């Protein structure tokens, strides 16, 4: 039913560090300065890398704090500019001022704080990943087959998420109606917020809505938080907790639950491809799709036909299975797969390995056909 071939894009051998593995520790946090024998090296207890659950909450709090601080800077700058235009008189009304802005300017005010926050978040995150932060993120590119698979699943997963949100929205609105504290969360609905910027410049919208979250949120949740939680709790619990935390930052409860499947797929993609850029691509395409729908005023609030939803959900499961079969492995010179403790994606320290992945022809062809059908669907809208 299928034929397989070794990818012609397999990376050349990579040496993580030009040292003997018995000259130093192989995992973060090892207390030993060096190893005098293989027995001593093997006996060193493994210590899980990255943040645990309490520290993960701290990183999320920091993420919001940095955005809040950036928002204050943006608004203060606007007040000072307004005062300067009024001859030094400060008479600033936020709502009136926002009404004077073009859609693109308003988009910048609401979304640029997340961008500015990255200027502090990323350096702090790299320090948390030190030493060897780039190796721990793993900036290798995914294979061609993996890239096609990732690209093809974006729309099916968006269909599933939209169906979940459509089902939960009326339930939540009815439940929250009597409670003012819950009704406050309704203002956090990302779809409603982004809908205000339909007339904004498309390049600006793509940058702030797709590029910035695609890099920033993946760096935080895949590169830092997920790294620690999966290492401590294992694949199922670690991915589950990471996905819930990732979804929770979107605040609006129906949206939170609708994003959980995406969070699971994103982290599985990261672990299977061992490439930071694979979930970044996934995240970017998902947000770019939403941006294009808003720009073209094609946000469909009608319920998804059950057959389409069934096909989309089945394809998402199919994707998870075949991406696992096509996963990237670290293979030693002897041809054995190196399985790092804690399901880490980084290149093992002190071990000469090759990145290898198997490409299966039929699944890739199916993914290409699915991608073609999705493109035709988008064009017809």
Coordinates of C-alpha atoms in Angstrom, one line a residue:
X1 CA 0.0 0.0 0.0
X2 CA 2.9 2.3 0.5
X3 CA 6.5 2.7 -0.5
X4 CA 9.2 4.3 1.6
X5 CA 12.5 5.9 0.8
X6 CA 15.2 7.6 2.8
X7 CA 14.9 11.4 2.6
X8 CA 17.5 13.0 0.3
X9 CA 17.6 16.0 2.6
X10 CA 18.9 14.2 5.7
X11 CA 21.3 16.5 7.5
X12 CA 25.0 15.9 7.6
X13 CA 26.4 14.5 10.8
X14 CA 26.3 16.9 13.7
X15 CA 28.6 16.9 16.7
X16 CA 26.9 18.6 19.6
X17 CA 30.1 19.5 21.4
X18 CA 33.7 18.8 20.5
X19 CA 34.3 16.9 23.7
X20 CA 34.4 13.4 25.0
X21 CA 31.1 12.5 26.7
X22 CA 33.0 11.4 29.8
X23 CA 34.7 14.7 30.2
X24 CA 31.6 16.5 31.4
X25 CA 27.9 16.2 32.2
X26 CA 25.4 15.4 29.5
X27 CA 22.3 16.8 31.2
X28 CA 21.4 20.1 32.6
X29 CA 22.0 20.5 36.3
X30 CA 24.5 17.7 36.8
X31 CA 26.6 18.4 39.8
X32 CA 29.7 16.7 38.5
X33 CA 32.5 18.7 36.9
X34 CA 33.6 15.7 34.9
X35 CA 33.6 11.9 34.6
X36 CA 36.6 9.7 34.9
X37 CA 34.9 6.6 33.7
X38 CA 31.8 5.4 31.7
X39 CA 30.5 3.8 34.9
X40 CA 30.6 7.1 36.7
X41 CA 29.0 8.8 33.7
X42 CA 26.1 6.2 33.6
X43 CA 25.6 6.4 37.4
X44 CA 24.9 10.2 37.3
X45 CA 21.2 10.7 38.1
X46 CA 19.2 12.4 35.4
X47 CA 17.7 15.8 36.4
X48 CA 14.8 17.1 34.4
X49 CA 15.5 20.2 32.4
X50 CA 13.4 23.3 32.1
X51 CA 10.7 24.7 34.4
X52 CA 8.4 22.6 36.5
X53 CA 4.7 23.6 36.9
X54 CA 5.1 26.4 39.4
X55 CA 7.9 28.0 37.4
X56 CA 5.7 27.6 34.3
X57 CA 3.0 29.7 35.9
X58 CA 5.7 32.3 36.6
X59 CA 6.8 32.4 33.0
X60 CA 3.2 33.0 31.9
X61 CA 2.8 35.7 34.5
X62 CA 6.0 37.3 33.2
X63 CA 4.7 37.2 29.7
X64 CA 1.6 39.1 30.6
X65 CA 3.5 41.5 32.8
X66 CA 5.8 42.4 30.0
X67 CA 2.9 42.9 27.6
X68 CA 1.1 45.1 30.2
X69 CA 4.3 47.2 30.6
X70 CA 4.7 47.6 26.9
X71 CA 1.0 48.7 26.6
X72 CA 1.6 51.3 29.3
X73 CA 4.6 52.6 27.3
X74 CA 2.6 52.7 24.1
X75 CA -0.3 54.6 25.8
X76 CA 2.0 57.1 27.6
X77 CA 3.8 57.8 24.3
X78 CA 0.4 58.5 22.7
X79 CA -0.5 60.9 25.6
X80 CA 2.8 62.8 25.1
X81 CA 2.4 63.0 21.4
X82 CA -1.2 64.2 21.8
X83 CA 0.0 66.8 24.4
X84 CA 2.7 68.0 22.0
X85 CA 0.2 68.4 19.2
X86 CA -2.0 70.4 21.6
X87 CA 0.7 72.8 22.5
X88 CA 1.7 71.0 25.7
X89 CA -1.8 70.7 27.1
X90 CA -2.7 67.2 28.2
X91 CA -6.3 66.5 27.6
X92 CA -6.3 62.8 26.8
X93 CA -9.5 60.7 26.4
X94 CA -8.6 57.2 25.5
X95 CA -11.8 56.2 23.8
X96 CA -11.9 59.4 21.8
X97 CA -8.3 59.0 20.8
X98 CA -8.8 55.4 19.7
X99 CA -11.7 56.6 17.5
X100 CA -9.3 58.9 15.6
X101 CA -7.0 56.1 14.7
X102 CA -7.0 54.2 11.4
X103 CA -7.6 50.4 11.6
X104 CA -3.9 49.8 11.0
X105 CA -2.9 52.3 13.8
X106 CA -5.4 50.7 16.1
X107 CA -4.1 47.2 15.3
X108 CA -0.6 48.5 16.2
X109 CA -1.8 49.8 19.6
X110 CA -3.5 46.6 20.6
X111 CA -1.0 44.0 19.2
X112 CA 2.5 45.7 19.4
X113 CA 2.9 45.2 23.2
X114 CA 3.3 41.4 22.5
X115 CA 6.0 42.2 20.0
X116 CA 7.9 44.6 22.3
X117 CA 7.6 42.0 25.2
X118 CA 9.6 39.6 23.1
X119 CA 12.7 41.8 23.4
X120 CA 12.9 40.9 27.1
X121 CA 11.2 37.5 27.1
X122 CA 13.4 35.9 24.5
X123 CA 16.8 36.9 26.1
X124 CA 15.5 35.8 29.5
X125 CA 14.3 32.5 28.0
X126 CA 17.7 31.9 26.3
X127 CA 19.3 32.5 29.7
X128 CA 17.0 29.9 31.2
X129 CA 18.0 27.4 28.5
X130 CA 21.7 28.1 29.0
X131 CA 24.1 26.6 28.4
X132 CA 23.6 25.7 24.7
X133 CA 20.2 27.4 24.3
X134 CA 20.2 27.2 20.5
X135 CA 20.9 23.5 20.6
X136 CA 18.2 22.9 23.2
X137 CA 15.6 24.7 21.0
X138 CA 16.9 22.8 18.0
X139 CA 16.7 25.2 15.1
X140 CA 17.2 22.5 12.4
X141 CA 14.6 22.6 9.6
X142 CA 12.0 19.9 9.4
X143 CA 12.2 17.5 6.4
X144 CA 10.3 18.2 3.2
X145 CA 7.8 15.4 4.0
X146 CA 7.2 16.7 7.5
X147 CA 6.7 20.3 6.2
X148 CA 4.0 19.1 3.8
X149 CA 2.3 17.2 6.6
X150 CA 2.4 20.2 8.9
X151 CA 1.0 22.5 6.3
X152 CA -1.8 20.2 5.3
X153 CA -3.2 19.8 8.8
X154 CA -3.7 23.5 9.6
X155 CA -7.1 23.9 8.0
X156 CA -8.6 20.5 9.3
X157 CA -7.5 21.4 12.8
X158 CA -8.9 24.9 12.4
X159 CA -12.3 23.3 11.4
X160 CA -12.2 21.1 14.5
X161 CA -11.4 24.1 16.7
X162 CA -14.1 26.3 15.2
X163 CA -16.7 23.5 15.7
X164 CA -15.7 23.2 19.4
X165 CA -16.0 27.0 19.9
X166 CA -19.3 27.2 18.0
X167 CA -20.7 24.5 20.3
X168 CA -19.4 26.0 23.5
X169 CA -20.2 29.7 22.8
X170 CA -23.9 29.7 23.5
X171 CA -23.4 27.5 26.6
X172 CA -20.9 29.8 28.0
X173 CA -22.8 33.0 27.2
X174 CA -25.9 31.5 29.0
X175 CA -23.9 30.4 31.9
X176 CA -21.9 33.7 32.4
X177 CA -24.9 36.0 31.9
X178 CA -25.8 36.2 35.7
X179 CA -22.2 36.6 36.8
X180 CA -20.5 40.0 36.1
X181 CA -17.0 38.5 36.9
X182 CA -17.5 35.8 34.2
X183 CA -19.0 38.3 31.7
X184 CA -15.7 40.2 31.9
X185 CA -14.1 37.3 30.1
X186 CA -16.4 37.8 27.1
X187 CA -14.3 40.9 26.2
X188 CA -11.3 38.6 25.8
X189 CA -12.8 36.8 22.7
X190 CA -9.9 37.0 20.3
X191 CA -12.2 36.6 17.3
X192 CA -14.3 39.6 18.3
X193 CA -11.2 41.7 19.0
X194 CA -9.4 40.8 15.8
X195 CA -12.7 41.4 13.8
X196 CA -12.2 45.2 14.5
X197 CA -9.1 45.2 12.4
X198 CA -10.5 43.8 9.1
X199 CA -9.6 47.0 7.2
X200 CA -6.0 47.1 8.6
X201 CA -3.0 46.7 6.3
X202 CA -2.6 43.0 5.5
X203 CA 1.2 43.0 5.9
X204 CA 1.0 44.7 9.2
X205 CA -1.9 42.4 10.3
X206 CA 0.1 39.3 9.3
X207 CA 3.2 40.4 11.1
X208 CA 1.5 41.2 14.5
X209 CA -1.2 38.5 14.4
X210 CA 0.7 35.6 12.7
X211 CA 4.5 36.2 12.9
X212 CA 4.8 37.6 16.4
X213 CA 2.6 34.9 18.2
X214 CA 4.1 32.2 16.0
X215 CA 7.6 32.9 17.2
X216 CA 6.9 34.3 20.7
X217 CA 4.3 31.8 22.0
X218 CA 6.1 28.8 20.5
X219 CA 9.4 30.0 22.1
X220 CA 7.6 30.2 25.5
X221 CA 5.4 27.1 25.4
X222 CA 7.4 24.7 23.2
X223 CA 10.9 25.8 23.9
X224 CA 10.7 26.6 27.6
X225 CA 7.6 25.4 29.4
X226 CA 6.8 22.3 27.4
X227 CA 10.5 21.2 27.7
X228 CA 10.3 21.0 31.4
X229 CA 6.8 19.6 31.8
X230 CA 7.3 16.8 29.3
X231 CA 10.6 15.9 30.9
X232 CA 9.0 15.7 34.4
X233 CA 5.6 14.3 33.6
X234 CA 6.1 12.2 30.5
X235 CA 4.5 12.6 27.0
X236 CA 0.8 12.4 27.9
X237 CA 0.7 14.4 31.1
X238 CA 3.4 16.8 29.9
X239 CA 1.8 17.6 26.6
X240 CA -1.6 17.8 28.2
X241 CA -0.5 20.4 30.8
X242 CA 1.5 22.4 28.3
X243 CA -1.5 22.5 26.0
X244 CA -3.8 23.6 28.7
X245 CA -1.4 26.4 29.8
X246 CA -1.0 27.4 26.1
X247 CA -4.8 27.6 25.6
X248 CA -5.4 29.4 28.9
X249 CA -3.5 32.5 27.9
X250 CA -6.3 33.1 25.3
X251 CA -8.6 33.9 28.3
X252 CA -12.1 33.5 26.7
X253 CA -13.3 30.0 27.9
X254 CA -14.8 28.7 24.7
X255 CA -11.7 29.8 22.8
X256 CA -9.5 28.2 25.5
X257 CA -11.1 24.8 25.1
X258 CA -11.1 25.1 21.3
X259 CA -7.4 25.7 21.2
X260 CA -6.5 22.7 23.4
X261 CA -6.4 20.3 20.3
X262 CA -4.1 22.8 18.5
X263 CA -1.8 22.9 21.5
X264 CA -1.6 19.1 21.5
X265 CA -0.8 19.0 17.8
X266 CA 1.8 21.8 18.1
X267 CA 3.7 20.0 20.8
X268 CA 3.5 16.6 19.2
X269 CA 4.8 18.3 16.0
X270 CA 7.8 19.8 17.9
X271 CA 8.7 16.5 19.5
X272 CA 8.3 14.4 16.3
X273 CA 10.2 16.8 14.0
X274 CA 12.8 17.9 16.6
X275 CA 12.6 21.3 14.9
X276 CA 11.5 24.5 16.6
X277 CA 10.5 25.8 13.1
X278 CA 7.9 23.1 12.5
X279 CA 5.4 24.4 15.3
X280 CA 6.3 28.0 14.4
X281 CA 5.2 27.3 10.8
X282 CA 2.1 25.5 12.1
X283 CA 1.2 28.4 14.4
X284 CA 2.0 31.1 11.7
X285 CA -0.2 29.4 9.1
X286 CA -3.1 29.0 11.5
X287 CA -3.1 32.6 12.5
X288 CA -2.4 33.8 8.9
X289 CA -5.5 31.8 7.9
X290 CA -7.6 33.6 10.6
X291 CA -6.2 37.0 9.5
X292 CA -7.1 36.4 5.8
X293 CA -10.6 35.4 6.8
X294 CA -11.0 38.6 8.8
X295 CA -9.5 40.7 6.0
X296 CA -11.9 39.1 3.4
X297 CA -14.8 39.2 5.8
X298 CA -15.2 35.5 5.4
X299 CA -15.6 34.5 9.0
X300 CA -18.2 31.8 8.9
X301 CA -20.5 31.6 11.9
X302 CA -22.6 28.8 10.4
X303 CA -22.2 25.3 12.0
X304 CA -19.9 23.0 10.2
X305 CA -21.5 20.2 8.3
X306 CA -21.0 17.0 10.3
X307 CA -19.4 15.2 7.3
X308 CA -16.8 17.9 6.9
X309 CA -16.1 17.9 10.7
X310 CA -15.7 14.1 10.7
X311 CA -13.3 14.2 7.8
X312 CA -11.3 17.0 9.4
X313 CA -11.1 15.2 12.8
X314 CA -10.1 11.9 11.1
X315 CA -7.4 13.7 9.1
X316 CA -6.0 15.3 12.3
X317 CA -5.7 11.8 13.9
X318 CA -4.2 10.5 10.6
X319 CA -1.6 13.3 10.7
X320 CA -0.5 12.5 14.3
X321 CA 0.0 8.9 13.4
X322 CA 2.0 9.4 10.2
X323 CA 4.0 12.2 11.6
X324 CA 5.1 9.7 14.3
X325 CA 6.1 7.3 11.6
X326 CA 8.1 10.0 9.8
X327 CA 9.6 11.4 13.0
X328 CA 13.2 12.7 13.2
X329 CA 15.6 10.5 15.2
X330 CA 19.1 11.1 16.4
X331 CA 21.1 8.2 15.1
X332 CA 24.5 7.3 16.3
X333 CA 27.4 6.4 14.0
X334 CA 26.6 2.7 14.8
X335 CA 23.1 3.1 13.4
X336 CA 21.3 3.0 16.7
X337 CA 18.6 5.5 17.7
X338 CA 19.7 7.8 20.5
X339 CA 16.7 8.3 22.8
X340 CA 17.4 11.3 25.1
X341 CA 16.1 11.3 28.6
X342 CA 13.0 13.4 29.1
X343 CA 12.0 13.3 25.4
X344 CA 14.3 16.3 24.7
X345 CA 14.6 17.6 21.1
X346 CA 18.2 18.9 21.6
X347 CA 21.2 17.4 20.0
X348 CA 22.8 15.1 22.6
X349 CA 25.9 16.6 24.3
X350 CA 29.2 14.9 23.3
X351 CA 27.6 12.3 21.0
X352 CA 28.1 12.3 17.2
X353 CA 24.7 11.9 15.7
X354 CA 22.8 12.2 12.4
X355 CA 19.3 13.6 12.1
X356 CA 17.3 11.1 10.1
X357 CA 13.7 10.8 9.1
X358 CA 11.8 8.4 7.0
X359 CA 9.5 9.7 4.2
X360 CA 6.5 7.5 3.2
X361 CA 5.4 8.3 -0.3
X362 CA 1.6 7.6 0.0
X363 CA 1.0 9.7 3.1
X364 CA 2.9 12.6 1.6
X365 CA 0.9 12.3 -1.6
X366 CA -2.3 12.3 0.4
X367 CA -1.2 15.3 2.3
X368 CA -0.4 17.1 -1.0
X369 CA -3.9 16.3 -2.3
X370 CA -5.4 17.5 0.9
X371 CA -3.4 20.7 0.7
X372 CA -4.5 21.2 -2.9
X373 CA -8.1 20.7 -2.0
X374 CA -7.8 23.2 0.9
X375 CA -6.2 25.8 -1.5
X376 CA -9.0 25.4 -3.9
X377 CA -11.5 25.8 -1.1
X378 CA -9.9 29.0 0.0
X379 CA -9.8 30.4 -3.5
X380 CA -13.5 29.6 -4.0
X381 CA -14.6 31.5 -0.9

